[in-house]
Coordinates of C-alpha atoms and ligand atoms in Angstrom, one line a residue:
X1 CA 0.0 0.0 0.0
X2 CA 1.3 3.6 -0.6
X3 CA 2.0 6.2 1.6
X4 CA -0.6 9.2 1.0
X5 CA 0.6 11.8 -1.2
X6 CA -0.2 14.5 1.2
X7 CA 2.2 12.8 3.7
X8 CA 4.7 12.5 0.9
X9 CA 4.7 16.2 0.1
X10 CA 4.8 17.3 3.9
X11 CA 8.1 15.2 4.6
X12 CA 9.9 16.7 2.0
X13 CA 13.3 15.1 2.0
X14 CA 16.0 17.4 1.6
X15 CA 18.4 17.3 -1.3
X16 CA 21.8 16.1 -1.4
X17 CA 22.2 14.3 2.0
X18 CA 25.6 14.0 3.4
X19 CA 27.9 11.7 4.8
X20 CA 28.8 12.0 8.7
X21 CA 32.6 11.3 8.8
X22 CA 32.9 8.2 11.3
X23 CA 35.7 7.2 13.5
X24 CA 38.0 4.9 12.2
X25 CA 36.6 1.4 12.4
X26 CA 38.9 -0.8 14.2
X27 CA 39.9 -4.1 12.2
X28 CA 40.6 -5.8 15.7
X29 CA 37.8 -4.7 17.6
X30 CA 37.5 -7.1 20.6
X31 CA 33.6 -6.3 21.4
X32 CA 32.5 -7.1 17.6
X33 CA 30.4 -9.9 17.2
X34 CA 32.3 -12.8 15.6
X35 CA 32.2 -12.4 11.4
X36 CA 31.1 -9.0 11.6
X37 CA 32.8 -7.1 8.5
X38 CA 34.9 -4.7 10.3
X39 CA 38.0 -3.0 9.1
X40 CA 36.6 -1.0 6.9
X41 CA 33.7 -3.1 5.1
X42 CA 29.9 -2.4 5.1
X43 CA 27.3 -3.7 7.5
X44 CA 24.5 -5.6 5.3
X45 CA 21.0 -4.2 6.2
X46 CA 18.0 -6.7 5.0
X47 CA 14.7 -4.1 4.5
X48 CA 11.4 -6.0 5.3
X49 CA 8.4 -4.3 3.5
X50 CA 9.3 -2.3 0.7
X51 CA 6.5 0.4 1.1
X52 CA 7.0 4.5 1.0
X53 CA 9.8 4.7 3.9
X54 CA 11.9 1.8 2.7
X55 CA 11.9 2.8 -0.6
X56 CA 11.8 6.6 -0.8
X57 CA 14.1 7.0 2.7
X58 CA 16.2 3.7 3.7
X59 CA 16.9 2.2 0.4
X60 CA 18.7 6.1 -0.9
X61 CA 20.1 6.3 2.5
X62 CA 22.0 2.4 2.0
X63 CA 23.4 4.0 -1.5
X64 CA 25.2 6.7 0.6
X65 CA 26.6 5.2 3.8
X66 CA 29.7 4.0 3.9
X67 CA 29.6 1.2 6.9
X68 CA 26.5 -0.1 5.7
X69 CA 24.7 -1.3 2.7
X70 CA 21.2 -2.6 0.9
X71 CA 22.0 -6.6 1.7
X72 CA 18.8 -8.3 1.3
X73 CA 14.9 -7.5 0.4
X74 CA 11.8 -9.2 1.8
X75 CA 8.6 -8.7 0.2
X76 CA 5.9 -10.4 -0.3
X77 CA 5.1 -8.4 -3.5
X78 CA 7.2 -10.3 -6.7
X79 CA 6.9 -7.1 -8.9
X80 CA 9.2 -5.1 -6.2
X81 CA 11.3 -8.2 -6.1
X82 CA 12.0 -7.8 -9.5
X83 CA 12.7 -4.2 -9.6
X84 CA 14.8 -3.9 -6.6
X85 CA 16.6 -6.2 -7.8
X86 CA 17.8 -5.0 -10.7
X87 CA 17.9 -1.3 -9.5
X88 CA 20.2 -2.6 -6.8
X89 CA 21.9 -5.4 -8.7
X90 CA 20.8 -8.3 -5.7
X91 CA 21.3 -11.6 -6.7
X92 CA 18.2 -14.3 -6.0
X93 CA 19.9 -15.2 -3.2
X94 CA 19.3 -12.0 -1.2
X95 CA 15.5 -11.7 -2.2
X96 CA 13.3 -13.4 0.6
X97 CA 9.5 -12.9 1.1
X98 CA 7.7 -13.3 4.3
X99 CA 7.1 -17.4 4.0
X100 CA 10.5 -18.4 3.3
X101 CA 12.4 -14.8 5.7
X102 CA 13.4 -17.3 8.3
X103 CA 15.8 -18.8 6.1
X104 CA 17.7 -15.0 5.8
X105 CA 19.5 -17.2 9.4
X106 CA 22.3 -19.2 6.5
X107 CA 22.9 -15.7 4.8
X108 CA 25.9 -14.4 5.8
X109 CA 25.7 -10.8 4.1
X110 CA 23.4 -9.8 6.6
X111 CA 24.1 -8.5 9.4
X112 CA 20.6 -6.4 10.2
X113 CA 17.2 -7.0 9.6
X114 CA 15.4 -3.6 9.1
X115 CA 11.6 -4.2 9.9
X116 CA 9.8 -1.0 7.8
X117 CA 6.3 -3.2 8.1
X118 CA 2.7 -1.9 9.1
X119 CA 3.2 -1.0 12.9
X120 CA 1.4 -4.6 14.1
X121 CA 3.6 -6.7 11.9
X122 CA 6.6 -5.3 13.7
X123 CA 6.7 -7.8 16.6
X124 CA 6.1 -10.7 14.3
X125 CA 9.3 -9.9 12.3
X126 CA 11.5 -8.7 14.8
X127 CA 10.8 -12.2 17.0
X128 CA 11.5 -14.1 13.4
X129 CA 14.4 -11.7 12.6
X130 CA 16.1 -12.4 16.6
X131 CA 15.4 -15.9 16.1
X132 CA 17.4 -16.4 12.8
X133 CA 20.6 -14.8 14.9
X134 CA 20.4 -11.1 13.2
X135 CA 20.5 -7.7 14.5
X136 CA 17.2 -5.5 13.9
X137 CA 16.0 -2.2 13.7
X138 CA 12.6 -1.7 13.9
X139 CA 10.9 1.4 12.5
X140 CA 8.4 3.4 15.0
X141 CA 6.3 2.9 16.7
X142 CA 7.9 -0.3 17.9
X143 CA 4.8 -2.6 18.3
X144 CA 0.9 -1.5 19.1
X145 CA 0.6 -2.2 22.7
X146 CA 3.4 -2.6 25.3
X147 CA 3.6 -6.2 26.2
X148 CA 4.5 -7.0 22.8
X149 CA 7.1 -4.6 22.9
X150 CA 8.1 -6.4 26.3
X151 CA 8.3 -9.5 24.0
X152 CA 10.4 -8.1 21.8
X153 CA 12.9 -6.8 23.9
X154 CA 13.0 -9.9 25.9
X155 CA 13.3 -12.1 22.4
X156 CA 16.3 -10.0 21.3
X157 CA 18.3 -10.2 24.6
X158 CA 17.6 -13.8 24.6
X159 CA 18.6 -14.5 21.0
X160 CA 21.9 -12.7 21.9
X161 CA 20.8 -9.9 19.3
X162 CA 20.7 -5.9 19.6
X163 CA 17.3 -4.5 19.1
X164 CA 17.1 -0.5 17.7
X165 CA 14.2 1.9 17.0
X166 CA 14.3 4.0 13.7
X167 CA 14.8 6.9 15.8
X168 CA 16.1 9.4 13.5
X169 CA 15.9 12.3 15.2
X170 CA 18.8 11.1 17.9
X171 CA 21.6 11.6 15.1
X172 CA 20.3 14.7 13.7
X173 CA 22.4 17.9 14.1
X174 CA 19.7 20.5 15.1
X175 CA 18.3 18.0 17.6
X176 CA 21.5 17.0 19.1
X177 CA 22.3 20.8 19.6
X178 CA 19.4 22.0 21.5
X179 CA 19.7 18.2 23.5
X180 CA 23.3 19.8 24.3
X181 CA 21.9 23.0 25.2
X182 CA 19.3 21.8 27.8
X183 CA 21.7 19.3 29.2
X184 CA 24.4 22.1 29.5
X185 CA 21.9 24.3 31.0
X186 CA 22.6 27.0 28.5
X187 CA 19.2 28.2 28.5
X188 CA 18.6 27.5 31.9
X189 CA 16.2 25.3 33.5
X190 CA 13.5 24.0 31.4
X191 CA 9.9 25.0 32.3
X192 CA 7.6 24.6 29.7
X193 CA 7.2 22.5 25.9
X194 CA 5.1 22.9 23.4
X195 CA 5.3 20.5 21.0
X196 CA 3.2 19.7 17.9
X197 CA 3.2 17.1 15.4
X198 CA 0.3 16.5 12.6
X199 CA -0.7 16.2 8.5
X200 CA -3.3 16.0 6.9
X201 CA -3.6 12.0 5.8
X202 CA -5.1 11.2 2.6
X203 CA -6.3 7.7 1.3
X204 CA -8.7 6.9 4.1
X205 CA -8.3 3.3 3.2
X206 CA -4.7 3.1 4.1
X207 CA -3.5 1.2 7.4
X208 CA -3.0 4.0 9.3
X209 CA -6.3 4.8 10.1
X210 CA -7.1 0.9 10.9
X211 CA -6.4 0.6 14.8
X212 CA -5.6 -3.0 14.4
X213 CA -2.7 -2.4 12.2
X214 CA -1.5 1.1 13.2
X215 CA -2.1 0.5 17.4
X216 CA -4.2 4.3 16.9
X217 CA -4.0 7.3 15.3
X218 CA -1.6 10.6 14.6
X219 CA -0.1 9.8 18.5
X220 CA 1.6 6.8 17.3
X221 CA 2.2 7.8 13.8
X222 CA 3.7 11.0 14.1
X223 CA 3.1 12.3 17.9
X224 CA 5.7 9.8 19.3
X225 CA 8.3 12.7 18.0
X226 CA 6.9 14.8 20.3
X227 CA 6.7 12.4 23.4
X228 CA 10.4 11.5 22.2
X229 CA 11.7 15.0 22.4
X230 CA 9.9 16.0 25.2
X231 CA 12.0 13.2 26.8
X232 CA 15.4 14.3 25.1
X233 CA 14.8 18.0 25.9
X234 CA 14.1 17.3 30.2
X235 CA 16.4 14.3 29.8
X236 CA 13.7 13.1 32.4
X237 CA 10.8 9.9 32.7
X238 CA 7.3 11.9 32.8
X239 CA 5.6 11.0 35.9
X240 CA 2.1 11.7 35.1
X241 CA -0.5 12.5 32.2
X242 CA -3.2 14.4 31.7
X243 CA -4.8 13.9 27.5
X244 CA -7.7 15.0 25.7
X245 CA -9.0 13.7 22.6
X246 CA -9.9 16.3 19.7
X247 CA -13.3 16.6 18.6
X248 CA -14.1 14.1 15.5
X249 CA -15.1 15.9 12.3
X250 CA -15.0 13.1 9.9
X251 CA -16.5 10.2 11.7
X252 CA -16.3 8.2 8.3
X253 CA -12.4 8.6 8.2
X254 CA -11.6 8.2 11.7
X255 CA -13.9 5.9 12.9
X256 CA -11.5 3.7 14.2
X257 CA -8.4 6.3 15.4
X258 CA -8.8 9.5 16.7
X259 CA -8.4 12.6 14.5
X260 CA -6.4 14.4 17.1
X261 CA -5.2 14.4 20.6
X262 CA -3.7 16.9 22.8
X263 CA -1.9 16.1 26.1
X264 CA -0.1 16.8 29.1
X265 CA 3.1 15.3 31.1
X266 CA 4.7 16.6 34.0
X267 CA 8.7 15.6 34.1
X268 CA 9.9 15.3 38.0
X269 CA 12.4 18.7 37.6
X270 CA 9.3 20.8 37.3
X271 CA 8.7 21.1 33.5
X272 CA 5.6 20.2 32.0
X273 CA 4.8 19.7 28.6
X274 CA 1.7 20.4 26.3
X275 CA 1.8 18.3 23.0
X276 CA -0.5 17.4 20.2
X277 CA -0.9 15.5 17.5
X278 CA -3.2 15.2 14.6
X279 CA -4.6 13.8 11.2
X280 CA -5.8 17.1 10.1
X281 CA -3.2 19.5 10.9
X282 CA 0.0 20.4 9.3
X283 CA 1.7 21.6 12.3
X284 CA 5.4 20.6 13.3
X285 CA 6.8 22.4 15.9
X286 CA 8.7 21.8 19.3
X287 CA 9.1 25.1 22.0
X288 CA 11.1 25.3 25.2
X289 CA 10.9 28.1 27.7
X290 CA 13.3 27.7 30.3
X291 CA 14.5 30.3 32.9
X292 CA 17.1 31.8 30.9
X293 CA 16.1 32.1 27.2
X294 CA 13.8 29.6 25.1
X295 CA 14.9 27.5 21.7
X296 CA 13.0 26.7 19.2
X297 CA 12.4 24.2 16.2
X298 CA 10.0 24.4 13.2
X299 CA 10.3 22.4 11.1
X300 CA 11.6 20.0 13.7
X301 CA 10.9 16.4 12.9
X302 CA 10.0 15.4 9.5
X303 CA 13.0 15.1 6.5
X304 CA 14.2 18.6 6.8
X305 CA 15.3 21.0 6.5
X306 CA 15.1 21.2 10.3
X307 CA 15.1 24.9 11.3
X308 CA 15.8 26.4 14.5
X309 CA 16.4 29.3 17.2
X310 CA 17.1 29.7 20.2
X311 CA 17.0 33.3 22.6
X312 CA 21.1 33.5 22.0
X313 CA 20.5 33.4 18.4
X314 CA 19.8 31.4 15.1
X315 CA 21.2 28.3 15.3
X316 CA 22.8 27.2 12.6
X317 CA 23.6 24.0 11.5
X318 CA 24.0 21.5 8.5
X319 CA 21.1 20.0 7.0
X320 CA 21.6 16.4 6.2
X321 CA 19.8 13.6 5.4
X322 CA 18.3 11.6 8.4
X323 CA 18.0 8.2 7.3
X324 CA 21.9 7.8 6.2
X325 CA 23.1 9.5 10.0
X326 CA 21.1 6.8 11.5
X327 CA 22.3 4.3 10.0
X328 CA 25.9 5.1 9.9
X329 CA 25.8 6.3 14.1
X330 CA 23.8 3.1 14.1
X331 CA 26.5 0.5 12.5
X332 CA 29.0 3.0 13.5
X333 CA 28.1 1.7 16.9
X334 CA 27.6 -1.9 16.3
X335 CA 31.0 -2.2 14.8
X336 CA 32.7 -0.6 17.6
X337 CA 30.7 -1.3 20.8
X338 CA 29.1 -4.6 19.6
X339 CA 25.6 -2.3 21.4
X340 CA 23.1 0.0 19.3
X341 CA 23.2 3.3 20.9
X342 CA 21.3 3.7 23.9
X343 CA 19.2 6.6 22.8
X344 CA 17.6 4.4 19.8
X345 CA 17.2 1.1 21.5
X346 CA 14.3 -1.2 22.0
X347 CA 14.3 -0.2 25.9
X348 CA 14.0 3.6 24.7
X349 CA 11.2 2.3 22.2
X350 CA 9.4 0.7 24.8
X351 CA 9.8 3.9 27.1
X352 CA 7.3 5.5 24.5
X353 CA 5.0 2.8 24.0
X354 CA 4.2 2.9 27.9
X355 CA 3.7 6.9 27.7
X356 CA 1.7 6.3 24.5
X357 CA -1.0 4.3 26.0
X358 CA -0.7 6.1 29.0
X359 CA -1.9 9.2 26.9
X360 CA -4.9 7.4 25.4
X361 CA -5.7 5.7 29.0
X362 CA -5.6 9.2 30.2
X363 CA -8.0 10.8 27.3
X364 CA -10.6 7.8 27.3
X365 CA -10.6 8.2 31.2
X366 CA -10.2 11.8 31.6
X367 CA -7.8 11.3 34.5
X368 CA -4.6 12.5 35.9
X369 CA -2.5 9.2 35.8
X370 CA 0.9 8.3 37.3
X371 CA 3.6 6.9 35.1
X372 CA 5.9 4.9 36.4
Ligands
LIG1 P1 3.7 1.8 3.5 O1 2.3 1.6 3.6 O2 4.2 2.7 2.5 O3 4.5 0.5 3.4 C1 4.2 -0.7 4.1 C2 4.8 -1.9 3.5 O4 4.3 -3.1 4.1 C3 4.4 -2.1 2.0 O5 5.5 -2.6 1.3 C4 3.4 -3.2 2.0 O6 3.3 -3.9 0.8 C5 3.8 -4.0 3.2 N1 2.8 -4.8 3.8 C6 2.9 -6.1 4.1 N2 1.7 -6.6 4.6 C7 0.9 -5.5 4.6 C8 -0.5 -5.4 5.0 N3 -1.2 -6.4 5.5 N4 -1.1 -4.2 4.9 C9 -0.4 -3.1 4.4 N5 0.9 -3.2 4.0 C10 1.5 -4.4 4.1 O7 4.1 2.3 5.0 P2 5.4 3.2 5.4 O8 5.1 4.6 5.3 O9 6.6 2.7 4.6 O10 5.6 2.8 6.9 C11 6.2 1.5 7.3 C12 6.7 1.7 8.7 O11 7.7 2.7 8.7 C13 5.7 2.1 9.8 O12 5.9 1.5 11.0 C14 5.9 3.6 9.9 O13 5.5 4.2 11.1 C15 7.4 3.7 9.7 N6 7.8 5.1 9.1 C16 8.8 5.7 9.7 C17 9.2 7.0 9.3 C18 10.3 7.7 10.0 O14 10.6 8.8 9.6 N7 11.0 7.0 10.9 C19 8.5 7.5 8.2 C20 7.5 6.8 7.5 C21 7.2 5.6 8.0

């Protein structure tokens, strides 16, 4: 199924992304796993589902890193098969679909399954991907409720296998600034967030307005940025919500997600945080007031270019392309540490899915709840 045009058009990728210069990979590296490629060779990502983000995002982004590279394809649709192949030159070998993936276990070019699925096929493939020995990453939001992301965390650390969240955002440069800033305390103490997150969704057959496949609405599509940044900007756990579903003016499209939803945390240093998310809103924006100055982003989570300020000034910073910064910080990490970073990894992923259904807990109930 595509991804709607309108969503297309609002994530405008930017042109020309760059390559992050890396340290020096280490041919002896005592942490990496055993027949890892290090030294200098690639990582070989698999990409499950070949949809709008594999395609459009990951599969440019594999062309231009240079620790990792387009391994293997599973799809259950033979026309891609066919194409990717012979746009990427991969032999029969590395083409799987979803009957015969667990067999990906005997192919030694891979070294990461990249799960890019429907949001309620994630568990399904990560658990298949852990079990045939393989590192995954798992695009967001992890899983639709929170014991299956339990499961999968638990799966991975018992298969002996790292688990990472397509959390993009983590290796971006405007984002890792103002995370520096609020850590350093340059703007002082943080007070207050606004942060809003929303498009207007087209083809209202699509999966993402079917609860069963998505988990619910904009919140987990697209309002996860904001619960992850109002995280990253506190570098606190919330420890209570207050949310509010939006008024439905479509009940034929959204009968099954909401349209919108605003709500409300409170981090444990005194800041809280107003965010909001929706189907029918372009709106993309992340505000901190703190006791010394504010910063702001906007645009400041989709492709880019991210743009920012902050009360010392414009901040200014390169734009690059998200997708290829993961992945190299990513493998960058694996080949050195033998660990995907800890700000992208299924424990972080499962962080959000708890606050997630917190928020919709809180707006079905209308009460202040405590996170823990
Ligand atoms: P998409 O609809 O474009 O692609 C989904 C893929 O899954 C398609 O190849 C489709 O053929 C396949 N599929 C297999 N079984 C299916 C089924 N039963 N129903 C529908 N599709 C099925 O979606 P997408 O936009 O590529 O999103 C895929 C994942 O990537 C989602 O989890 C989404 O949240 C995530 N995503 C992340 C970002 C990001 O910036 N990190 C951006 C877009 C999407």
């Amino acid at each position: 199924m595509s991804q709607p045009s309108s969503r297309r058009q609002f994530l405008q990728q930017v042109g020309g992304g760059i390559a992050v210069s890396l340290a020096a990979l280490s041919a002896n590296n005592k942490h990496a796993k055993p027949g890892y490629n290090t030294g200098g060779k690639k990582l070989g990502v698999a990409l499950v589902g070949l949809g709008s983000y594999a395609k459009n995002q990951l599969a440019v982004a594999l062309e231009k890193t240079s620790n990792c590279y387009l391994a293997a394809i599973v799809t259950g649709t033979p026309s891609k098969a066919d194409e990717w192949s012979k746009k990427y030159n991969l032999d029969k070998k590395n083409i799987y679909n979803y009957q015969n993936f667990d067999s990906i276990a005997d192919n030694k070019n891979v070294d990461i399954v990249y799960v890019v699925l429907p949001n309620s096929m994630h568990k399904e493939f990560v658990l298949r991907a852990a079990k045939a020995g393989k590192h995954v990453m798992c695009e967001k939001p992890m899983a639709t409720s929170v014991q299956d992301a339990i499961d999968m965390v638990s799966a991975c650390r018992a298969a002996g296998v790292q688990l990472g969240i397509g959390y993009r955002m983590h290796f971006e440069p405007f984002t890792k600034e103002i995370i520096r800033m609020c850590r350093q305390k340059e703007i002082g103490d943080v007070k207050f967030i606004q942060t809003n997150f929303g498009f207007t969704i087209g083809d209202p057959t699509q999966w993402r307005l079917k609860k069963d496949m998505a988990g619910g609405g904009p919140l987990m599509d697209v309002g996860i940025y904001c619960v992850q940044a109002a995280r990253y900007v506190t570098g606190e756990e919330p420890v209570s919500v207050t949310a509010q579903y939006g008024p439905v003016t479509e009940p034929s499209v959204f009968k099954d997600v909401e349209q919108s939803v605003s709500w409300q945390l409170e981090f444990p240093g005194g800041a809280t945080v107003n965010g909001f998310s929706s189907y029918r809103s372009n709106i993309e924006q992340l505000y901190v007031s703190a006791t010394k100055g504010w910063l702001q982003l906007s645009p400041a989570y989709s492709y880019g270019p991210i743009k920012g300020s902050s009360s010392k000034g414009p901040l200014q910073l390169p734009v690059v392309h998200h997708q290829t910064v993961m992945l190299e910080g990513i493998c960058d990490a694996l080949l050195t540490s033998g660990t995907m970073p800890a700000h992208c990894n299924g424990e972080e992923g499962l962080r959000d899915m708890k606050i997630l259904m917190a928020i919709y807990e809180a707006a079905a109930s209308g009460k202040k709840l405590p996170l823990v």
